[in-house]
Amino acid sequence: MKNLVVDNGSYTVKCGFSGDQKSPQITANTVVRTRDGAIHTGNAYLSQHSQYSGMLFKRPHEQGNLTSWEIERPVWDIAFEELRVDAKDTRLILSETPFQLPQLSINTDQIVFEEYGFDSYYRAVPQALVDWVEHDEAEGENGVNSSEQKLTRKSTKKDVKPIKSNFSLIIDSGFNCTWIVPMLYNNVYWKGVRKFPLGGRAINGLLRELISFRHYDVSDEAVLINTIKESTCFMAQDYKKTLSNRSSHDCVFVLPDFKTTTTGYIRDDSTKRSKNSDDSEQQVLHLSDERFTPSEAFYHPEIIFNSSTSNSSKIHSSTFKNLTDLIVESLMTCPVATRPMLSANISIVGGTSKMKNFKERLSHELTSELPMDWTVRIRENRYDSIDMAWHGGVSLSEDDRLNDVCISKKEYFEHGPNWCQRQFGFKNQ
């Protein structure tokens, strides 16, 4: 029996067989239509360099919920075909967003058993799978103060022994939103789960508005905006101080001309020489505070509504909880004895968390909000932040306890579609 682990994210699908692969196969979770009307599924759009401008992306997730299997099914078909998946002899370990609507979860169960015909099946939230990954101990220079921690990858050192804690706080910042999930003894503490409705999509939207208002209209340039975000944006350690010195963070981004570049790049002396192009022929963006203002919405969500076109006075006068507030709220709902241990065992995962200074800023904000005698420690990931949940699913597949909690196809057809929801739903976990 093979174990297929699928981390079904809203931006990418990470899938692969446990034991056979050291890293997952990553497929873009989208269907793309180019300006010429052609449809591309998954990673196929990446090869259409001349069509990057004006691409229209349609994703199966809305507000974090898997709502469209008409889009998801072709993406899975391509990913499974490349892996040569034989569902009849395969056990599926699938990740699903927390608090998924029950009917949408039932739809997923039906697709898994009735359409694909997997032999057996286990469904869990990705943050619970992350907790199955053994972390390397990442202490500061004095072993306590997280503000002095070194965020270097220590997993390659032979003298570092992996440790596993019974208490951990998983902060998963993805494309659609950011989840705060406390884990107690490998179980999700559902009363403490919080959702911060900002992620990579929101940063892209704010960046698009700023550039369109100040420079050029890039409202139809989804690929370009994402490239600018990944190559230039960062999280300011102190927003007011960084804003007052924004000239020191100026950079020049060369827009694609589809001759020398199809994605654009940051111009410096080395790239200028390598491209051998005349400055007068280049269209460029001079970016300064655009590099760090969009990401500041994580700690000042009112930035989004102040920049919106809404005229509602109630929206502009409302108080919105930022990421730090929700993390503190999540900790305070947990049992009193576990709170300091959770703050000392924080794991940050997700694609948006790879933004420069993301971990350092969050550590600073939590240190200033939590009691002085608590340790705030962000633990070092053994794997890439994007595929931590997939590696956790691989670790789970090697545990004998999985045989006791997964559901077979025979059990599904005996008990009906609601059986998986009763076993895997958040109310019973």
Short mmCIF file of C-alpha atoms in Angstrom, two decimals:
data_model
loop_
_atom_site.label_atom_id
_atom_site.label_comp_id
_atom_site.label_asym_id
_atom_site.label_seq_id
_atom_site.Cartn_x
_atom_site.Cartn_y
_atom_site.Cartn_z
CA MET A 1 0.00 0.00 0.00
CA LYS A 2 1.49 3.33 -1.09
CA ASN A 3 0.89 6.54 0.83
CA LEU A 4 0.16 9.63 -1.26
CA VAL A 5 0.44 12.92 0.65
CA VAL A 6 -1.37 15.92 -0.85
CA ASP A 7 -1.11 19.36 0.73
CA ASN A 8 -3.89 21.07 -1.18
CA GLY A 9 -3.03 24.75 -0.74
CA SER A 10 -4.94 27.64 -2.27
CA TYR A 11 -1.88 28.73 -4.30
CA THR A 12 -0.06 25.45 -5.01
CA VAL A 13 -0.68 21.73 -4.61
CA LYS A 14 2.19 19.84 -2.98
CA CYS A 15 1.95 16.10 -3.56
CA GLY A 16 4.14 13.03 -3.57
CA PHE A 17 4.57 9.49 -2.27
CA SER A 18 6.06 9.00 1.17
CA GLY A 19 9.36 7.18 1.14
CA ASP A 20 9.91 7.71 -2.59
CA GLN A 21 10.40 11.47 -2.71
CA LYS A 22 12.58 13.80 -0.67
CA SER A 23 10.55 16.79 -1.75
CA PRO A 24 7.01 17.19 -3.10
CA GLN A 25 5.94 17.86 -6.64
CA ILE A 26 4.57 21.41 -6.69
CA THR A 27 1.74 22.29 -9.08
CA ALA A 28 0.10 25.70 -9.37
CA ASN A 29 -3.48 25.36 -8.12
CA THR A 30 -5.08 27.40 -10.87
CA VAL A 31 -6.56 27.45 -14.34
CA VAL A 32 -5.27 30.32 -16.48
CA ARG A 33 -6.74 31.99 -19.53
CA THR A 34 -4.44 34.08 -21.71
CA ARG A 35 -5.47 36.99 -23.89
CA ASP A 36 -5.64 34.79 -26.97
CA GLY A 37 -8.31 32.67 -25.26
CA ALA A 38 -6.13 29.62 -24.57
CA ILE A 39 -6.68 27.71 -21.32
CA HIS A 40 -3.73 26.41 -19.29
CA THR A 41 -3.99 24.19 -16.21
CA GLY A 42 -1.48 24.00 -13.39
CA ASN A 43 2.11 24.83 -14.32
CA ALA A 44 1.39 24.97 -18.05
CA TYR A 45 1.07 28.76 -18.05
CA LEU A 46 4.70 29.17 -16.91
CA SER A 47 5.97 28.32 -20.39
CA GLN A 48 3.78 30.98 -22.04
CA HIS A 49 6.30 33.80 -21.61
CA SER A 50 4.89 35.98 -24.37
CA GLN A 51 1.41 35.75 -22.84
CA TYR A 52 2.25 36.80 -19.26
CA SER A 53 0.57 40.16 -19.77
CA GLY A 54 -3.18 40.03 -19.20
CA MET A 55 -3.40 36.49 -17.83
CA LEU A 56 -6.63 35.73 -15.95
CA PHE A 57 -6.27 33.34 -13.01
CA LYS A 58 -9.15 31.28 -11.66
CA ARG A 59 -8.52 29.36 -8.45
CA PRO A 60 -10.68 26.67 -6.79
CA HIS A 61 -10.47 28.27 -3.33
CA GLU A 62 -12.57 31.22 -2.20
CA GLN A 63 -11.94 32.72 1.24
CA GLY A 64 -9.86 29.64 1.96
CA ASN A 65 -12.69 27.19 1.18
CA LEU A 66 -12.48 24.68 -1.65
CA THR A 67 -15.60 25.67 -3.57
CA SER A 68 -14.92 24.66 -7.19
CA TRP A 69 -14.07 21.09 -8.07
CA GLU A 70 -14.53 22.04 -11.75
CA ILE A 71 -11.16 23.79 -11.40
CA GLU A 72 -9.57 21.53 -8.77
CA ARG A 73 -10.20 18.26 -10.57
CA PRO A 74 -8.10 19.08 -13.70
CA VAL A 75 -5.22 20.29 -11.48
CA TRP A 76 -5.28 17.02 -9.52
CA ASP A 77 -5.48 15.00 -12.74
CA ILE A 78 -2.31 16.60 -14.07
CA ALA A 79 -0.45 16.18 -10.77
CA PHE A 80 -1.52 12.53 -10.38
CA GLU A 81 -0.70 11.72 -13.99
CA GLU A 82 2.86 12.97 -13.56
CA LEU A 83 3.24 10.85 -10.42
CA ARG A 84 1.53 7.85 -12.04
CA VAL A 85 -0.90 7.44 -9.17
CA ASP A 86 -2.88 4.19 -9.02
CA ALA A 87 -5.67 5.18 -6.63
CA LYS A 88 -6.92 1.62 -6.07
CA ASP A 89 -3.71 0.66 -4.28
CA THR A 90 -3.04 3.99 -2.59
CA ARG A 91 -3.87 5.57 0.75
CA LEU A 92 -4.44 9.32 0.54
CA ILE A 93 -3.40 11.80 3.24
CA LEU A 94 -5.03 15.11 2.39
CA SER A 95 -4.83 18.56 3.98
CA GLU A 96 -7.88 20.78 4.27
CA THR A 97 -8.33 24.32 5.53
CA PRO A 98 -9.56 24.68 9.16
CA PHE A 99 -13.29 25.17 9.69
CA GLN A 100 -14.12 24.03 6.18
CA LEU A 101 -17.87 24.11 5.61
CA PRO A 102 -19.22 20.56 6.23
CA GLN A 103 -20.93 20.27 2.86
CA LEU A 104 -17.74 21.27 1.06
CA SER A 105 -15.82 18.65 3.03
CA ILE A 106 -18.41 16.02 2.07
CA ASN A 107 -17.94 17.01 -1.57
CA THR A 108 -14.22 16.36 -1.18
CA ASP A 109 -14.87 12.94 0.38
CA GLN A 110 -17.12 11.98 -2.51
CA ILE A 111 -14.50 13.00 -5.07
CA VAL A 112 -11.80 11.01 -3.23
CA PHE A 113 -13.76 7.75 -3.01
CA GLU A 114 -16.35 7.88 -5.78
CA GLU A 115 -14.41 9.66 -8.52
CA TYR A 116 -10.78 8.66 -7.88
CA GLY A 117 -11.45 5.47 -5.89
CA PHE A 118 -8.64 5.65 -3.32
CA ASP A 119 -8.28 2.59 -1.12
CA SER A 120 -8.26 4.55 2.15
CA TYR A 121 -8.18 8.15 3.25
CA TYR A 122 -7.20 10.51 6.05
CA ARG A 123 -8.02 14.22 6.10
CA ALA A 124 -6.52 16.81 8.46
CA VAL A 125 -5.78 20.51 8.59
CA PRO A 126 -2.27 21.35 7.28
CA GLN A 127 -1.24 22.91 10.60
CA ALA A 128 -1.83 19.58 12.33
CA LEU A 129 0.44 17.92 9.77
CA VAL A 130 3.14 20.53 10.41
CA ASP A 131 3.16 19.46 14.04
CA TRP A 132 4.34 16.00 12.96
CA VAL A 133 7.60 17.40 11.64
CA GLU A 134 10.45 17.26 14.11
CA HIS A 135 11.96 20.70 14.57
CA ASP A 136 15.53 21.66 15.26
CA GLU A 137 16.14 23.55 18.46
CA ALA A 138 16.68 27.23 17.64
CA GLU A 139 17.73 29.12 20.75
CA GLY A 140 19.12 32.61 21.02
CA GLU A 141 22.63 33.43 22.06
CA ASN A 142 21.60 33.40 25.70
CA GLY A 143 19.20 30.48 25.23
CA VAL A 144 16.16 32.54 26.28
CA ASN A 145 15.83 35.86 24.52
CA SER A 146 14.14 35.34 21.17
CA SER A 147 15.08 38.82 19.96
CA GLU A 148 18.65 37.57 19.70
CA GLN A 149 17.79 34.29 18.04
CA LYS A 150 19.67 33.24 14.93
CA LEU A 151 17.31 32.23 12.14
CA THR A 152 19.94 30.24 10.27
CA ARG A 153 19.20 26.71 9.12
CA LYS A 154 20.76 24.36 11.70
CA SER A 155 19.27 21.15 10.43
CA THR A 156 22.35 20.40 8.33
CA LYS A 157 24.61 20.23 11.36
CA LYS A 158 25.21 16.75 12.69
CA ASP A 159 25.63 17.91 16.28
CA VAL A 160 22.10 19.35 16.47
CA LYS A 161 19.55 16.87 17.76
CA PRO A 162 15.90 17.25 16.69
CA ILE A 163 13.41 17.83 19.48
CA LYS A 164 9.65 17.57 19.54
CA SER A 165 7.42 19.46 21.95
CA ASN A 166 3.94 18.50 23.10
CA PHE A 167 2.87 22.13 22.75
CA SER A 168 3.34 24.30 19.68
CA LEU A 169 1.73 27.32 18.07
CA ILE A 170 1.51 27.06 14.30
CA ILE A 171 1.25 30.33 12.35
CA ASP A 172 0.47 29.52 8.72
CA SER A 173 0.60 32.58 6.46
CA GLY A 174 -0.50 31.52 3.01
CA PHE A 175 -2.00 33.05 -0.11
CA ASN A 176 -5.55 33.68 1.09
CA CYS A 177 -5.17 34.20 4.83
CA THR A 178 -3.11 33.53 7.94
CA TRP A 179 -4.13 30.84 10.44
CA ILE A 180 -3.13 30.73 14.10
CA VAL A 181 -3.48 27.15 15.37
CA PRO A 182 -2.41 25.99 18.87
CA MET A 183 -1.45 22.31 19.06
CA LEU A 184 -1.70 20.43 22.37
CA TYR A 185 -0.38 16.86 22.38
CA ASN A 186 -0.63 16.61 18.56
CA ASN A 187 -4.28 17.71 18.65
CA VAL A 188 -5.73 20.98 17.43
CA TYR A 189 -7.12 23.08 20.27
CA TRP A 190 -10.09 24.37 18.31
CA LYS A 191 -11.15 27.03 20.81
CA GLY A 192 -7.86 28.78 20.19
CA VAL A 193 -7.88 28.67 16.38
CA ARG A 194 -7.99 32.14 14.82
CA LYS A 195 -8.08 33.36 11.23
CA PHE A 196 -6.42 36.57 10.09
CA PRO A 197 -7.97 37.31 6.68
CA LEU A 198 -4.82 38.64 5.03
CA GLY A 199 -2.17 36.78 3.09
CA GLY A 200 -0.21 36.98 -0.12
CA ARG A 201 -3.28 37.87 -2.18
CA ALA A 202 -3.95 40.98 -0.07
CA ILE A 203 -0.33 42.14 -0.38
CA ASN A 204 -0.55 41.71 -4.15
CA GLY A 205 -3.75 43.76 -4.21
CA LEU A 206 -2.29 46.63 -2.20
CA LEU A 207 0.88 46.63 -4.26
CA ARG A 208 -1.18 46.71 -7.46
CA GLU A 209 -3.15 49.73 -6.24
CA LEU A 210 -0.06 51.67 -5.20
CA ILE A 211 1.79 51.06 -8.48
CA SER A 212 -1.28 51.75 -10.63
CA PHE A 213 -1.94 55.04 -8.80
CA ARG A 214 1.65 56.30 -8.73
CA HIS A 215 3.25 54.84 -11.86
CA TYR A 216 1.55 52.65 -14.48
CA ASP A 217 -1.74 50.80 -14.74
CA VAL A 218 -0.86 47.21 -13.83
CA SER A 219 -4.36 46.07 -12.89
CA ASP A 220 -4.19 43.22 -15.44
CA GLU A 221 -0.61 42.17 -14.70
CA ALA A 222 -0.97 39.45 -12.06
CA VAL A 223 2.33 37.74 -12.91
CA LEU A 224 4.24 41.03 -12.88
CA ILE A 225 2.80 42.10 -9.51
CA ASN A 226 3.70 38.76 -7.95
CA THR A 227 7.24 39.02 -9.34
CA ILE A 228 7.67 42.54 -7.93
CA LYS A 229 6.41 41.40 -4.54
CA GLU A 230 8.71 38.40 -4.32
CA SER A 231 11.81 40.26 -5.49
CA THR A 232 11.43 43.66 -3.76
CA CYS A 233 8.95 43.62 -0.86
CA PHE A 234 9.93 43.17 2.77
CA MET A 235 8.51 43.62 6.28
CA ALA A 236 9.66 46.80 8.01
CA GLN A 237 11.07 46.30 11.51
CA ASP A 238 9.84 49.76 12.53
CA TYR A 239 7.36 51.16 10.02
CA LYS A 240 7.53 54.82 11.03
CA LYS A 241 11.31 54.83 11.13
CA THR A 242 11.56 53.00 7.81
CA LEU A 243 9.01 55.35 6.23
CA SER A 244 10.95 58.43 7.33
CA ASN A 245 14.08 56.93 5.71
CA ARG A 246 12.34 55.47 2.70
CA SER A 247 14.83 57.00 0.29
CA SER A 248 17.44 54.56 1.59
CA HIS A 249 15.26 51.68 0.40
CA ASP A 250 14.77 52.96 -3.13
CA CYS A 251 15.20 50.47 -5.94
CA VAL A 252 14.65 50.44 -9.68
CA PHE A 253 12.59 47.60 -11.15
CA VAL A 254 12.87 47.12 -14.90
CA LEU A 255 9.56 46.18 -16.47
CA PRO A 256 9.45 43.29 -18.96
CA ASP A 257 9.88 44.20 -22.61
CA PHE A 258 9.57 40.55 -23.78
CA LYS A 259 12.87 40.88 -25.62
CA THR A 260 15.55 40.96 -22.94
CA THR A 261 13.25 39.90 -20.06
CA THR A 262 9.75 38.47 -19.73
CA THR A 263 9.34 38.90 -15.97
CA GLY A 264 11.35 42.03 -15.09
CA TYR A 265 14.22 42.40 -12.66
CA ILE A 266 15.83 44.75 -10.13
CA ARG A 267 18.37 46.94 -11.88
CA ASP A 268 21.83 47.32 -10.44
CA ASP A 269 25.29 47.61 -11.96
CA SER A 270 25.66 43.88 -12.56
CA THR A 271 22.25 43.36 -14.18
CA LYS A 272 22.67 46.51 -16.24
CA ARG A 273 25.88 45.15 -17.72
CA SER A 274 24.46 41.67 -18.24
CA LYS A 275 21.38 42.88 -20.12
CA ASN A 276 23.36 45.16 -22.47
CA SER A 277 20.37 47.46 -22.92
CA ASP A 278 20.11 51.21 -23.20
CA ASP A 279 18.56 52.98 -20.19
CA SER A 280 16.42 55.13 -22.47
CA GLU A 281 14.73 52.05 -23.91
CA GLN A 282 13.77 50.60 -20.55
CA GLN A 283 10.50 51.17 -18.75
CA VAL A 284 11.24 51.19 -15.03
CA LEU A 285 9.49 51.56 -11.69
CA HIS A 286 11.16 53.62 -8.99
CA LEU A 287 9.98 51.93 -5.80
CA SER A 288 10.50 53.19 -2.26
CA ASP A 289 7.75 52.83 0.35
CA GLU A 290 5.84 50.55 -2.05
CA ARG A 291 8.30 47.87 -0.95
CA PHE A 292 7.14 47.72 2.68
CA THR A 293 3.76 49.49 2.96
CA PRO A 294 1.61 46.59 1.64
CA SER A 295 3.05 44.11 4.15
CA GLU A 296 2.45 46.57 7.01
CA ALA A 297 -1.26 45.71 6.68
CA PHE A 298 -0.52 42.64 8.83
CA TYR A 299 -0.04 44.98 11.79
CA HIS A 300 -2.20 47.91 10.63
CA PRO A 301 -5.16 46.38 8.75
CA GLU A 302 -6.76 49.82 8.43
CA ILE A 303 -4.32 50.44 5.56
CA ILE A 304 -6.51 48.25 3.36
CA PHE A 305 -9.71 50.15 4.11
CA ASN A 306 -8.09 53.57 3.96
CA SER A 307 -6.88 52.75 0.46
CA SER A 308 -10.21 51.26 -0.64
CA THR A 309 -12.92 53.09 -2.56
CA SER A 310 -15.55 52.41 0.08
CA ASN A 311 -17.26 55.53 1.45
CA SER A 312 -18.74 53.78 4.49
CA SER A 313 -17.89 55.77 7.61
CA LYS A 314 -18.50 52.68 9.75
CA ILE A 315 -15.74 50.78 7.97
CA HIS A 316 -13.21 53.61 8.27
CA SER A 317 -14.00 54.18 11.96
CA SER A 318 -13.93 50.50 12.94
CA THR A 319 -11.17 48.91 14.99
CA PHE A 320 -9.58 45.89 13.33
CA LYS A 321 -7.49 43.28 15.09
CA ASN A 322 -4.05 42.82 13.65
CA LEU A 323 -1.98 39.65 13.51
CA THR A 324 -0.40 40.21 16.93
CA ASP A 325 -3.79 40.79 18.58
CA LEU A 326 -5.17 37.52 17.20
CA ILE A 327 -2.11 35.54 18.29
CA VAL A 328 -2.40 36.91 21.83
CA GLU A 329 -6.14 36.19 21.80
CA SER A 330 -5.46 32.65 20.65
CA LEU A 331 -2.95 32.09 23.46
CA MET A 332 -5.32 33.45 26.10
CA THR A 333 -8.04 30.97 25.14
CA CYS A 334 -5.69 28.03 25.79
CA PRO A 335 -5.28 26.43 29.25
CA VAL A 336 -3.29 28.71 31.54
CA ALA A 337 -0.44 26.26 32.10
CA THR A 338 0.17 25.82 28.36
CA ARG A 339 0.37 29.50 27.36
CA PRO A 340 4.06 30.13 28.13
CA MET A 341 5.01 26.83 26.50
CA LEU A 342 3.09 27.73 23.35
CA SER A 343 4.78 31.12 23.06
CA ALA A 344 8.15 29.39 23.43
CA ASN A 345 7.39 26.93 20.60
CA ILE A 346 6.15 28.94 17.62
CA SER A 347 6.41 27.55 14.10
CA ILE A 348 5.91 29.89 11.16
CA VAL A 349 5.07 28.30 7.81
CA GLY A 350 3.44 29.26 4.52
CA GLY A 351 4.63 31.05 1.43
CA THR A 352 3.98 34.57 2.71
CA SER A 353 6.15 33.91 5.78
CA LYS A 354 9.18 33.74 3.46
CA MET A 355 9.05 37.52 3.05
CA LYS A 356 12.17 39.20 4.36
CA ASN A 357 12.00 40.18 8.06
CA PHE A 358 8.63 38.46 8.55
CA LYS A 359 9.83 36.33 11.47
CA GLU A 360 11.91 39.06 13.09
CA ARG A 361 9.03 41.56 13.04
CA LEU A 362 6.57 39.08 14.47
CA SER A 363 9.00 38.10 17.23
CA HIS A 364 9.47 41.77 18.15
CA GLU A 365 5.72 42.48 18.22
CA LEU A 366 4.92 39.43 20.36
CA THR A 367 7.73 40.18 22.80
CA SER A 368 6.27 43.64 23.43
CA GLU A 369 2.71 42.31 23.90
CA LEU A 370 3.20 39.19 26.02
CA PRO A 371 4.23 39.12 29.72
CA MET A 372 7.89 39.82 30.41
CA ASP A 373 8.50 36.43 32.02
CA TRP A 374 7.34 34.57 28.91
CA THR A 375 9.81 33.42 26.29
CA VAL A 376 8.97 34.16 22.68
CA ARG A 377 10.85 31.73 20.48
CA ILE A 378 10.36 31.02 16.80
CA ARG A 379 11.62 27.60 15.96
CA GLU A 380 13.71 26.84 12.94
CA ASN A 381 12.02 24.84 10.19
CA ARG A 382 13.82 21.74 8.99
CA TYR A 383 12.27 22.12 5.53
CA ASP A 384 11.07 24.91 3.30
CA SER A 385 8.17 26.88 4.80
CA ILE A 386 6.01 26.12 1.78
CA ASP A 387 6.09 22.31 2.02
CA MET A 388 6.28 21.79 5.79
CA ALA A 389 2.76 20.33 5.86
CA TRP A 390 3.69 17.82 3.14
CA HIS A 391 6.72 16.61 5.11
CA GLY A 392 4.49 16.36 8.18
CA GLY A 393 2.11 14.15 6.22
CA VAL A 394 5.04 11.94 5.25
CA SER A 395 6.01 11.60 8.92
CA LEU A 396 2.41 10.74 9.79
CA SER A 397 2.25 8.07 7.07
CA GLU A 398 5.17 6.27 8.74
CA ASP A 399 3.33 6.08 12.07
CA ASP A 400 1.32 2.95 12.87
CA ARG A 401 -1.44 5.02 14.47
CA LEU A 402 -2.55 6.16 11.04
CA ASN A 403 -4.07 2.73 10.45
CA ASP A 404 -6.49 3.33 13.34
CA VAL A 405 -7.80 6.71 12.18
CA CYS A 406 -7.97 6.49 8.39
CA ILE A 407 -11.19 5.42 6.64
CA SER A 408 -11.29 2.73 4.00
CA LYS A 409 -13.41 2.82 0.87
CA LYS A 410 -15.45 -0.08 2.20
CA GLU A 411 -16.29 1.83 5.39
CA TYR A 412 -17.24 4.90 3.38
CA PHE A 413 -19.77 3.02 1.26
CA GLU A 414 -21.15 1.18 4.29
CA HIS A 415 -21.75 4.28 6.43
CA GLY A 416 -22.45 6.93 3.80
CA PRO A 417 -21.00 10.33 2.90
CA ASN A 418 -21.40 11.77 6.41
CA TRP A 419 -19.07 9.16 7.93
CA CYS A 420 -15.85 10.98 6.98
CA GLN A 421 -17.18 14.25 8.33
CA ARG A 422 -18.00 12.60 11.66
CA GLN A 423 -14.46 11.23 11.89
CA PHE A 424 -12.45 14.14 10.49
CA GLY A 425 -14.67 17.17 11.14
CA PHE A 426 -13.35 19.85 13.48
CA LYS A 427 -16.08 19.21 16.06
CA ASN A 428 -14.74 15.72 16.82
CA GLN A 429 -11.02 16.41 16.70
#
